[in-house]
GROMACS .gro file of N, CA, C and O in nm:
model
  492
    1MET      N    1   2.201  -0.489   2.654
    1MET     CA    2   2.078  -0.519   2.665
    1MET      C    3   2.005  -0.615   2.778
    1MET      O    4   2.067  -0.697   2.794
    2GLU      N    5   1.916  -0.541   2.808
    2GLU     CA    6   1.825  -0.617   2.955
    2GLU      C    7   1.780  -0.747   2.924
    2GLU      O    8   1.824  -0.829   3.006
    3ASN      N    9   1.733  -0.762   2.823
    3ASN     CA   10   1.657  -0.877   2.785
    3ASN      C   11   1.682  -0.920   2.646
    3ASN      O   12   1.621  -0.865   2.527
    4PRO      N   13   1.828  -0.997   2.608
    4PRO     CA   14   1.841  -1.001   2.463
    4PRO      C   15   1.784  -1.079   2.391
    4PRO      O   16   1.762  -1.098   2.270
    5SER      N   17   1.685  -1.153   2.455
    5SER     CA   18   1.597  -1.237   2.372
    5SER      C   19   1.487  -1.164   2.298
    5SER      O   20   1.418  -1.199   2.194
    6LYS      N   21   1.485  -1.039   2.338
    6LYS     CA   22   1.379  -0.951   2.276
    6LYS      C   23   1.430  -0.905   2.136
    6LYS      O   24   1.375  -0.857   2.055
    7GLY      N   25   1.582  -0.883   2.149
    7GLY     CA   26   1.665  -0.855   2.038
    7GLY      C   27   1.602  -0.679   1.985
    7GLY      O   28   1.550  -0.622   2.079
    8PRO      N   29   1.687  -0.631   1.883
    8PRO     CA   30   1.671  -0.500   1.867
    8PRO      C   31   1.526  -0.468   1.801
    8PRO      O   32   1.476  -0.347   1.802
    9GLY      N   33   1.467  -0.558   1.737
    9GLY     CA   34   1.317  -0.532   1.707
    9GLY      C   35   1.222  -0.506   1.800
    9GLY      O   36   1.149  -0.429   1.784
   10ALA      N   37   1.257  -0.574   1.916
   10ALA     CA   38   1.149  -0.527   2.014
   10ALA      C   39   1.170  -0.397   2.084
   10ALA      O   40   1.080  -0.303   2.093
   11SER      N   41   1.301  -0.350   2.082
   11SER     CA   42   1.309  -0.207   2.148
   11SER      C   43   1.279  -0.121   2.037
   11SER      O   44   1.259  -0.002   2.070
   12PHE      N   45   1.264  -0.141   1.914
   12PHE     CA   46   1.249  -0.060   1.798
   12PHE      C   47   1.077  -0.038   1.804
   12PHE      O   48   1.048   0.069   1.770
   13ILE      N   49   0.999  -0.127   1.837
   13ILE     CA   50   0.846  -0.096   1.836
   13ILE      C   51   0.805  -0.085   1.969
   13ILE      O   52   0.715  -0.001   1.973
   14GLU      N   53   0.874  -0.110   2.086
   14GLU     CA   54   0.834  -0.103   2.225
   14GLU      C   55   0.924   0.042   2.257
   14GLU      O   56   1.004   0.113   2.180
   15GLY      N   57   0.888   0.078   2.389
   15GLY     CA   58   0.986   0.171   2.467
   15GLY      C   59   0.906   0.313   2.445
   15GLY      O   60   0.794   0.333   2.434
   16GLU      N   61   0.984   0.425   2.495
   16GLU     CA   62   0.935   0.538   2.512
   16GLU      C   63   0.882   0.590   2.403
   16GLU      O   64   0.777   0.667   2.408
   17HIS      N   65   0.943   0.596   2.287
   17HIS     CA   66   0.906   0.638   2.170
   17HIS      C   67   0.907   0.533   2.059
   17HIS      O   68   1.010   0.522   1.969
   18PRO      N   69   0.809   0.482   2.062
   18PRO     CA   70   0.800   0.349   1.958
   18PRO      C   71   0.811   0.399   1.807
   18PRO      O   72   0.737   0.518   1.793
   19SER      N   73   0.852   0.344   1.725
   19SER     CA   74   0.852   0.372   1.572
   19SER      C   75   0.733   0.336   1.501
   19SER      O   76   0.658   0.247   1.561
   20ASP      N   77   0.693   0.414   1.413
   20ASP     CA   78   0.558   0.377   1.349
   20ASP      C   79   0.609   0.279   1.252
   20ASP      O   80   0.672   0.314   1.140
   21PRO      N   81   0.559   0.146   1.237
   21PRO     CA   82   0.563   0.068   1.143
   21PRO      C   83   0.527   0.086   1.009
   21PRO      O   84   0.602   0.043   0.902
   22THR      N   85   0.427   0.187   0.997
   22THR     CA   86   0.395   0.241   0.865
   22THR      C   87   0.511   0.305   0.804
   22THR      O   88   0.533   0.287   0.671
   23ALA      N   89   0.584   0.379   0.872
   23ALA     CA   90   0.654   0.481   0.832
   23ALA      C   91   0.797   0.402   0.787
   23ALA      O   92   0.867   0.413   0.681
   24VAL      N   93   0.813   0.295   0.873
   24VAL     CA   94   0.937   0.192   0.857
   24VAL      C   95   0.903   0.118   0.700
   24VAL      O   96   0.997   0.107   0.621
   25TRP      N   97   0.785   0.073   0.692
   25TRP     CA   98   0.732   0.013   0.545
   25TRP      C   99   0.770   0.093   0.421
   25TRP      O  100   0.807   0.053   0.325
   26ALA      N  101   0.718   0.208   0.456
   26ALA     CA  102   0.724   0.317   0.372
   26ALA      C  103   0.865   0.349   0.300
   26ALA      O  104   0.880   0.353   0.200
   27ILE      N  105   0.958   0.367   0.413
   27ILE     CA  106   1.086   0.377   0.368
   27ILE      C  107   1.147   0.257   0.295
   27ILE      O  108   1.192   0.261   0.190
   28LEU      N  109   1.093   0.136   0.340
   28LEU     CA  110   1.191  -0.005   0.292
   28LEU      C  111   1.128  -0.013   0.150
   28LEU      O  112   1.186  -0.043   0.080
   29MET      N  113   0.984  -0.011   0.140
   29MET     CA  114   0.915  -0.028   0.028
   29MET      C  115   0.991   0.090  -0.089
   29MET      O  116   1.003   0.045  -0.217
   30GLY      N  117   1.001   0.202  -0.052
   30GLY     CA  118   1.053   0.296  -0.128
   30GLY      C  119   1.179   0.268  -0.189
   30GLY      O  120   1.208   0.292  -0.313
   31TRP      N  121   1.285   0.239  -0.109
   31TRP     CA  122   1.400   0.160  -0.162
   31TRP      C  123   1.396   0.051  -0.225
   31TRP      O  124   1.460   0.049  -0.341
   32LEU      N  125   1.332  -0.052  -0.193
   32LEU     CA  126   1.317  -0.161  -0.258
   32LEU      C  127   1.255  -0.167  -0.401
   32LEU      O  128   1.293  -0.187  -0.490
   33VAL      N  129   1.132  -0.094  -0.430
   33VAL     CA  130   1.065  -0.058  -0.552
   33VAL      C  131   1.155   0.058  -0.624
   33VAL      O  132   1.158   0.012  -0.754
   34GLY      N  133   1.231   0.142  -0.559
   34GLY     CA  134   1.298   0.229  -0.635
   34GLY      C  135   1.398   0.165  -0.693
   34GLY      O  136   1.443   0.175  -0.831
   35ALA      N  137   1.490   0.073  -0.634
   35ALA     CA  138   1.574   0.000  -0.667
   35ALA      C  139   1.550  -0.106  -0.788
   35ALA      O  140   1.614  -0.125  -0.894
   36ARG      N  141   1.431  -0.169  -0.785
   36ARG     CA  142   1.371  -0.239  -0.882
   36ARG      C  143   1.369  -0.192  -1.041
   36ARG      O  144   1.385  -0.220  -1.122
   37GLU      N  145   1.331  -0.028  -1.016
   37GLU     CA  146   1.337   0.042  -1.137
   37GLU      C  147   1.481   0.044  -1.215
   37GLU      O  148   1.483   0.082  -1.326
   38GLN      N  149   1.595   0.051  -1.116
   38GLN     CA  150   1.710   0.070  -1.174
   38GLN      C  151   1.782  -0.070  -1.196
   38GLN      O  152   1.891  -0.078  -1.286
   39ILE      N  153   1.764  -0.196  -1.123
   39ILE     CA  154   1.850  -0.286  -1.126
   39ILE      C  155   1.782  -0.378  -1.241
   39ILE      O  156   1.663  -0.394  -1.278
   40THR      N  157   1.867  -0.490  -1.277
   40THR     CA  158   1.826  -0.597  -1.372
   40THR      C  159   1.765  -0.724  -1.293
   40THR      O  160   1.806  -0.730  -1.162
   41GLU      N  161   1.715  -0.828  -1.352
   41GLU     CA  162   1.673  -0.929  -1.288
   41GLU      C  163   1.781  -1.006  -1.230
   41GLU      O  164   1.781  -1.066  -1.138
   42ASP      N  165   1.894  -1.007  -1.303
   42ASP     CA  166   2.025  -1.068  -1.264
   42ASP      C  167   2.097  -1.023  -1.145
   42ASP      O  168   2.106  -1.095  -1.021
   43GLN      N  169   2.062  -0.885  -1.117
   43GLN     CA  170   2.095  -0.825  -0.992
   43GLN      C  171   2.027  -0.851  -0.868
   43GLN      O  172   2.088  -0.867  -0.748
   44ALA      N  173   1.896  -0.848  -0.904
   44ALA     CA  174   1.816  -0.899  -0.795
   44ALA      C  175   1.815  -1.034  -0.752
   44ALA      O  176   1.847  -1.062  -0.634
   45ARG      N  177   1.861  -1.127  -0.863
   45ARG     CA  178   1.908  -1.264  -0.811
   45ARG      C  179   1.998  -1.262  -0.708
   45ARG      O  180   2.026  -1.350  -0.623
   46ASP      N  181   2.118  -1.186  -0.776
   46ASP     CA  182   2.265  -1.153  -0.703
   46ASP      C  183   2.212  -1.103  -0.569
   46ASP      O  184   2.291  -1.173  -0.459
   47ALA      N  185   2.116  -1.010  -0.547
   47ALA     CA  186   2.092  -0.970  -0.392
   47ALA      C  187   2.045  -1.070  -0.310
   47ALA      O  188   2.087  -1.111  -0.203
   48VAL      N  189   1.939  -1.177  -0.354
   48VAL     CA  190   1.894  -1.272  -0.283
   48VAL      C  191   2.017  -1.386  -0.271
   48VAL      O  192   1.994  -1.417  -0.121
   49THR      N  193   2.085  -1.410  -0.348
   49THR     CA  194   2.174  -1.525  -0.308
   49THR      C  195   2.277  -1.446  -0.234
   49THR      O  196   2.312  -1.537  -0.136
   50TRP      N  197   2.313  -1.336  -0.221
   50TRP     CA  198   2.428  -1.275  -0.145
   50TRP      C  199   2.377  -1.317   0.017
   50TRP      O  200   2.447  -1.347   0.100
   51VAL      N  201   2.227  -1.252   0.028
   51VAL     CA  202   2.164  -1.267   0.154
   51VAL      C  203   2.156  -1.408   0.202
   51VAL      O  204   2.198  -1.443   0.318
   52SER      N  205   2.112  -1.483   0.111
   52SER     CA  206   2.096  -1.620   0.150
   52SER      C  207   2.240  -1.684   0.200
   52SER      O  208   2.267  -1.761   0.289
   53ASP      N  209   2.338  -1.693   0.091
   53ASP     CA  210   2.496  -1.715   0.132
   53ASP      C  211   2.527  -1.675   0.253
   53ASP      O  212   2.599  -1.745   0.338
   54SER      N  213   2.540  -1.548   0.280
   54SER     CA  214   2.621  -1.456   0.353
   54SER      C  215   2.544  -1.472   0.518
   54SER      O  216   2.626  -1.487   0.623
   55LEU      N  217   2.403  -1.479   0.502
   55LEU     CA  218   2.328  -1.487   0.651
   55LEU      C  219   2.267  -1.619   0.682
   55LEU      O  220   2.236  -1.626   0.766
   56GLY      N  221   2.293  -1.714   0.574
   56GLY     CA  222   2.254  -1.840   0.599
   56GLY      C  223   2.068  -1.860   0.599
   56GLY      O  224   2.015  -1.927   0.665
   57ILE      N  225   1.992  -1.757   0.529
   57ILE     CA  226   1.880  -1.762   0.506
   57ILE      C  227   1.815  -1.828   0.404
   57ILE      O  228   1.892  -1.811   0.300
   58LYS      N  229   1.712  -1.900   0.427
   58LYS     CA  230   1.641  -1.982   0.301
   58LYS      C  231   1.633  -1.914   0.185
   58LYS      O  232   1.564  -1.807   0.197
   59HIS      N  233   1.684  -1.968   0.096
   59HIS     CA  234   1.668  -1.878  -0.027
   59HIS      C  235   1.505  -1.872  -0.105
   59HIS      O  236   1.465  -1.743  -0.104
   60ASP      N  237   1.443  -1.976  -0.068
   60ASP     CA  238   1.286  -1.988  -0.084
   60ASP      C  239   1.233  -1.895   0.003
   60ASP      O  240   1.139  -1.801  -0.063
   61ASP      N  241   1.259  -1.875   0.122
   61ASP     CA  242   1.208  -1.757   0.204
   61ASP      C  243   1.233  -1.604   0.174
   61ASP      O  244   1.146  -1.528   0.175
   62LEU      N  245   1.345  -1.612   0.113
   62LEU     CA  246   1.379  -1.454   0.065
   62LEU      C  247   1.309  -1.421  -0.050
   62LEU      O  248   1.253  -1.301  -0.097
   63VAL      N  249   1.296  -1.517  -0.168
   63VAL     CA  250   1.248  -1.478  -0.267
   63VAL      C  251   1.083  -1.460  -0.278
   63VAL      O  252   1.029  -1.362  -0.350
   64GLN      N  253   1.045  -1.513  -0.167
   64GLN     CA  254   0.906  -1.435  -0.140
   64GLN      C  255   0.873  -1.320  -0.132
   64GLN      O  256   0.768  -1.245  -0.165
   65ALA      N  257   0.962  -1.246  -0.083
   65ALA     CA  258   0.957  -1.102  -0.058
   65ALA      C  259   1.046  -1.012  -0.177
   65ALA      O  260   1.017  -0.916  -0.188
   66ALA      N  261   1.103  -1.110  -0.240
   66ALA     CA  262   1.186  -1.039  -0.358
   66ALA      C  263   1.120  -0.969  -0.482
   66ALA      O  264   1.164  -0.953  -0.563
   67GLY      N  265   0.995  -1.006  -0.473
   67GLY     CA  266   0.912  -0.958  -0.593
   67GLY      C  267   0.952  -0.776  -0.598
   67GLY      O  268   0.924  -0.745  -0.698
   68PHE      N  269   0.948  -0.742  -0.488
   68PHE     CA  270   0.950  -0.600  -0.488
   68PHE      C  271   1.062  -0.519  -0.520
   68PHE      O  272   1.110  -0.408  -0.556
   69ILE      N  273   1.178  -0.620  -0.546
   69ILE     CA  274   1.292  -0.584  -0.615
   69ILE      C  275   1.305  -0.674  -0.773
   69ILE      O  276   1.407  -0.616  -0.834
   70GLY      N  277   1.213  -0.728  -0.817
   70GLY     CA  278   1.194  -0.763  -0.943
   70GLY      C  279   1.270  -0.874  -0.976
   70GLY      O  280   1.295  -0.942  -1.092
   71HIS      N  281   1.265  -0.967  -0.866
   71HIS     CA  282   1.315  -1.089  -0.886
   71HIS      C  283   1.240  -1.174  -0.974
   71HIS      O  284   1.091  -1.185  -0.935
   72PRO      N  285   1.284  -1.230  -1.074
   72PRO     CA  286   1.191  -1.315  -1.164
   72PRO      C  287   1.117  -1.427  -1.115
   72PRO      O  288   1.019  -1.461  -1.182
   73ASP      N  289   1.145  -1.500  -1.022
   73ASP     CA  290   1.099  -1.622  -0.956
   73ASP      C  291   0.995  -1.577  -0.854
   73ASP      O  292   0.962  -1.675  -0.781
   74ALA      N  293   0.996  -1.455  -0.782
   74ALA     CA  294   0.912  -1.431  -0.690
   74ALA      C  295   0.751  -1.410  -0.732
   74ALA      O  296   0.718  -1.347  -0.845
   75PRO      N  297   0.669  -1.439  -0.620
   75PRO     CA  298   0.541  -1.408  -0.667
   75PRO      C  299   0.520  -1.254  -0.634
   75PRO      O  300   0.584  -1.211  -0.585
   76ASN      N  301   0.421  -1.198  -0.724
   76ASN     CA  302   0.376  -1.056  -0.729
   76ASN      C  303   0.272  -1.047  -0.601
   76ASN      O  304   0.146  -1.052  -0.597
   77LEU      N  305   0.369  -0.999  -0.464
   77LEU     CA  306   0.277  -1.009  -0.351
   77LEU      C  307   0.256  -0.849  -0.310
   77LEU      O  308   0.333  -0.790  -0.338
   78THR      N  309   0.111  -0.833  -0.254
   78THR     CA  310   0.122  -0.697  -0.171
   78THR      C  311   0.167  -0.690  -0.040
   78THR      O  312   0.219  -0.833  -0.010
   79LEU      N  313   0.192  -0.568   0.034
   79LEU     CA  314   0.241  -0.584   0.132
   79LEU      C  315   0.168  -0.674   0.253
   79LEU      O  316   0.225  -0.759   0.311
   80ASN      N  317   0.033  -0.676   0.228
   80ASN     CA  318  -0.030  -0.778   0.337
   80ASN      C  319  -0.021  -0.925   0.303
   80ASN      O  320  -0.026  -1.005   0.386
   81GLU      N  321  -0.018  -0.948   0.157
   81GLU     CA  322   0.017  -1.093   0.131
   81GLU      C  323   0.136  -1.127   0.169
   81GLU      O  324   0.180  -1.246   0.232
   82GLY      N  325   0.221  -1.045   0.173
   82GLY     CA  326   0.371  -1.063   0.224
   82GLY      C  327   0.363  -1.115   0.387
   82GLY      O  328   0.453  -1.188   0.410
   83ILE      N  329   0.319  -1.044   0.444
   83ILE     CA  330   0.298  -1.053   0.576
   83ILE      C  331   0.225  -1.172   0.618
   83ILE      O  332   0.268  -1.265   0.715
   84GLU      N  333   0.116  -1.179   0.534
   84GLU     CA  334   0.061  -1.357   0.582
   84GLU      C  335   0.144  -1.461   0.541
   84GLU      O  336   0.137  -1.553   0.614
   85HIS      N  337   0.234  -1.423   0.456
   85HIS     CA  338   0.323  -1.550   0.381
   85HIS      C  339   0.413  -1.575   0.533
   85HIS      O  340   0.447  -1.706   0.546
   86TYR      N  341   0.461  -1.492   0.583
   86TYR     CA  342   0.562  -1.478   0.702
   86TYR      C  343   0.507  -1.509   0.825
   86TYR      O  344   0.527  -1.452   0.942
   87GLY      N  345   0.366  -1.579   0.829
   87GLY     CA  346   0.310  -1.616   0.929
   87GLY      C  347   0.192  -1.513   1.016
   87GLY      O  348   0.191  -1.512   1.112
   88GLY      N  349   0.193  -1.380   0.943
   88GLY     CA  350   0.098  -1.271   0.995
   88GLY      C  351   0.165  -1.191   1.070
   88GLY      O  352   0.134  -1.108   1.155
   89ASN      N  353   0.330  -1.212   1.081
   89ASN     CA  354   0.408  -1.124   1.175
   89ASN      C  355   0.451  -0.997   1.096
   89ASN      O  356   0.564  -1.023   1.021
   90PRO      N  357   0.410  -0.861   1.109
   90PRO     CA  358   0.479  -0.771   1.039
   90PRO      C  359   0.594  -0.761   1.068
   90PRO      O  360   0.690  -0.724   0.966
   91ILE      N  361   0.688  -0.788   1.180
   91ILE     CA  362   0.825  -0.762   1.220
   91ILE      C  363   0.898  -0.860   1.134
   91ILE      O  364   0.990  -0.833   1.074
   92THR      N  365   0.848  -0.983   1.124
   92THR     CA  366   0.926  -1.089   1.038
   92THR      C  367   0.964  -1.030   0.900
   92THR      O  368   1.054  -1.047   0.826
   93PHE      N  369   0.843  -0.989   0.831
   93PHE     CA  370   0.821  -0.966   0.698
   93PHE      C  371   0.913  -0.835   0.677
   93PHE      O  372   0.994  -0.796   0.593
   94THR      N  373   0.917  -0.732   0.798
   94THR     CA  374   1.013  -0.599   0.780
   94THR      C  375   1.132  -0.664   0.776
   94THR      O  376   1.243  -0.606   0.698
   95LEU      N  377   1.191  -0.753   0.862
   95LEU     CA  378   1.339  -0.818   0.864
   95LEU      C  379   1.371  -0.855   0.715
   95LEU      O  380   1.471  -0.832   0.675
   96TYR      N  381   1.300  -0.923   0.647
   96TYR     CA  382   1.311  -0.979   0.511
   96TYR      C  383   1.344  -0.860   0.414
   96TYR      O  384   1.417  -0.861   0.351
   97MET      N  385   1.249  -0.775   0.449
   97MET     CA  386   1.277  -0.630   0.356
   97MET      C  387   1.391  -0.560   0.379
   97MET      O  388   1.487  -0.533   0.296
   98VAL      N  389   1.449  -0.548   0.503
   98VAL     CA  390   1.591  -0.496   0.562
   98VAL      C  391   1.692  -0.575   0.487
   98VAL      O  392   1.787  -0.518   0.464
   99MET      N  393   1.669  -0.707   0.499
   99MET     CA  394   1.776  -0.795   0.441
   99MET      C  395   1.789  -0.807   0.293
   99MET      O  396   1.919  -0.791   0.244
  100LEU      N  397   1.678  -0.759   0.232
  100LEU     CA  398   1.682  -0.748   0.085
  100LEU      C  399   1.749  -0.605   0.065
  100LEU      O  400   1.859  -0.602  -0.018
  101CYS      N  401   1.719  -0.499   0.144
  101CYS     CA  402   1.794  -0.389   0.111
  101CYS      C  403   1.983  -0.414   0.155
  101CYS      O  404   2.025  -0.344   0.050
  102GLY      N  405   1.991  -0.476   0.237
  102GLY     CA  406   2.125  -0.503   0.264
  102GLY      C  407   2.176  -0.584   0.135
  102GLY      O  408   2.323  -0.549   0.113
  103GLY      N  409   2.128  -0.672   0.071
  103GLY     CA  410   2.169  -0.737  -0.022
  103GLY      C  411   2.178  -0.662  -0.152
  103GLY      O  412   2.287  -0.678  -0.203
  104LEU      N  413   2.112  -0.552  -0.169
  104LEU     CA  414   2.104  -0.498  -0.280
  104LEU      C  415   2.241  -0.390  -0.262
  104LEU      O  416   2.333  -0.346  -0.330
  105VAL      N  417   2.262  -0.331  -0.146
  105VAL     CA  418   2.370  -0.252  -0.102
  105VAL      C  419   2.503  -0.331  -0.126
  105VAL      O  420   2.606  -0.261  -0.166
  106ALA      N  421   2.500  -0.470  -0.101
  106ALA     CA  422   2.644  -0.521  -0.114
  106ALA      C  423   2.652  -0.573  -0.244
  106ALA      O  424   2.781  -0.566  -0.295
  107THR      N  425   2.560  -0.603  -0.314
  107THR     CA  426   2.582  -0.646  -0.462
  107THR      C  427   2.554  -0.542  -0.560
  107THR      O  428   2.626  -0.550  -0.674
  108VAL      N  429   2.494  -0.450  -0.529
  108VAL     CA  430   2.453  -0.343  -0.668
  108VAL      C  431   2.527  -0.200  -0.584
  108VAL      O  432   2.577  -0.143  -0.682
  109GLY      N  433   2.516  -0.172  -0.470
  109GLY     CA  434   2.551  -0.065  -0.427
  109GLY      C  435   2.696  -0.033  -0.371
  109GLY      O  436   2.724   0.066  -0.311
  110ASP      N  437   2.775  -0.125  -0.425
  110ASP     CA  438   2.938  -0.126  -0.368
  110ASP      C  439   2.931  -0.114  -0.220
  110ASP      O  440   3.067  -0.027  -0.204
  111ALA      N  441   2.874  -0.173  -0.156
  111ALA     CA  442   2.874  -0.183  -0.012
  111ALA      C  443   2.864  -0.051   0.041
  111ALA      O  444   2.911  -0.026   0.166
  112ASP      N  445   2.790   0.055  -0.025
  112ASP     CA  446   2.777   0.184   0.062
  112ASP      C  447   2.633   0.213   0.069
  112ASP      O  448   2.546   0.226  -0.022
  113PRO      N  449   2.604   0.195   0.204
  113PRO     CA  450   2.445   0.213   0.247
  113PRO      C  451   2.398   0.358   0.190
  113PRO      O  452   2.266   0.358   0.183
  114ASP      N  453   2.474   0.450   0.173
  114ASP     CA  454   2.408   0.576   0.109
  114ASP      C  455   2.353   0.564  -0.035
  114ASP      O  456   2.297   0.637  -0.084
  115TRP      N  457   2.399   0.459  -0.076
  115TRP     CA  458   2.324   0.402  -0.214
  115TRP      C  459   2.186   0.422  -0.218
  115TRP      O  460   2.129   0.446  -0.321
  116LEU      N  461   2.126   0.368  -0.109
  116LEU     CA  462   1.992   0.370  -0.100
  116LEU      C  463   1.926   0.489  -0.095
  116LEU      O  464   1.800   0.508  -0.111
  117LYS      N  465   1.991   0.606  -0.022
  117LYS     CA  466   1.936   0.732  -0.020
  117LYS      C  467   1.861   0.782  -0.152
  117LYS      O  468   1.780   0.862  -0.155
  118GLN      N  469   1.931   0.751  -0.277
  118GLN     CA  470   1.872   0.777  -0.390
  118GLN      C  471   1.719   0.732  -0.428
  118GLN      O  472   1.673   0.808  -0.491
  119PHE      N  473   1.676   0.649  -0.331
  119PHE     CA  474   1.533   0.610  -0.344
  119PHE      C  475   1.445   0.643  -0.263
  119PHE      O  476   1.348   0.604  -0.225
  120ASP      N  477   1.495   0.747  -0.168
  120ASP     CA  478   1.441   0.798  -0.037
  120ASP      C  479   1.289   0.872  -0.126
  120ASP      O  480   1.324   0.930  -0.201
  121LEU      N  481   1.187   0.879  -0.044
  121LEU     CA  482   1.063   0.911  -0.063
  121LEU      C  483   1.085   1.070  -0.042
  121LEU      O  484   1.143   1.107   0.055
  122THR      N  485   1.014   1.142  -0.132
  122THR     CA  486   1.023   1.275  -0.125
  122THR      C  487   0.908   1.311  -0.086
  122THR      O  488   0.795   1.305  -0.114
  123ALA      N  489   0.900   1.453  -0.021
  123ALA     CA  490   0.777   1.496   0.042
  123ALA      C  491   0.707   1.584  -0.082
  123ALA      O  492   0.763   1.623  -0.153
   0.00000   0.00000   0.00000
């Protein structure tokens, strides 16, 4: 990577074929909200705890986005409110959504990323 300080997030948004953040959010939201319909509150807690413990992310920061998966301690935020909570930076909020997806795969989906595909949006 030419500029490692930019990380993969920058190359995702910039470049010759930038990704549409709205499409990314739609996919992530579909996965998270779809999972919420199938998992228990305890499983939502387990996913947040797994991410916090495994990646060293502050538990309280994760809980702010965990309303999308039905975490009982999470505030009921809209997408815009979630972005605002994370300093108005949509990339930061997107990363929290990705981490929650990973936590769900690790704790509910038997570490199989294909588990999320059941929540793909259909046309």
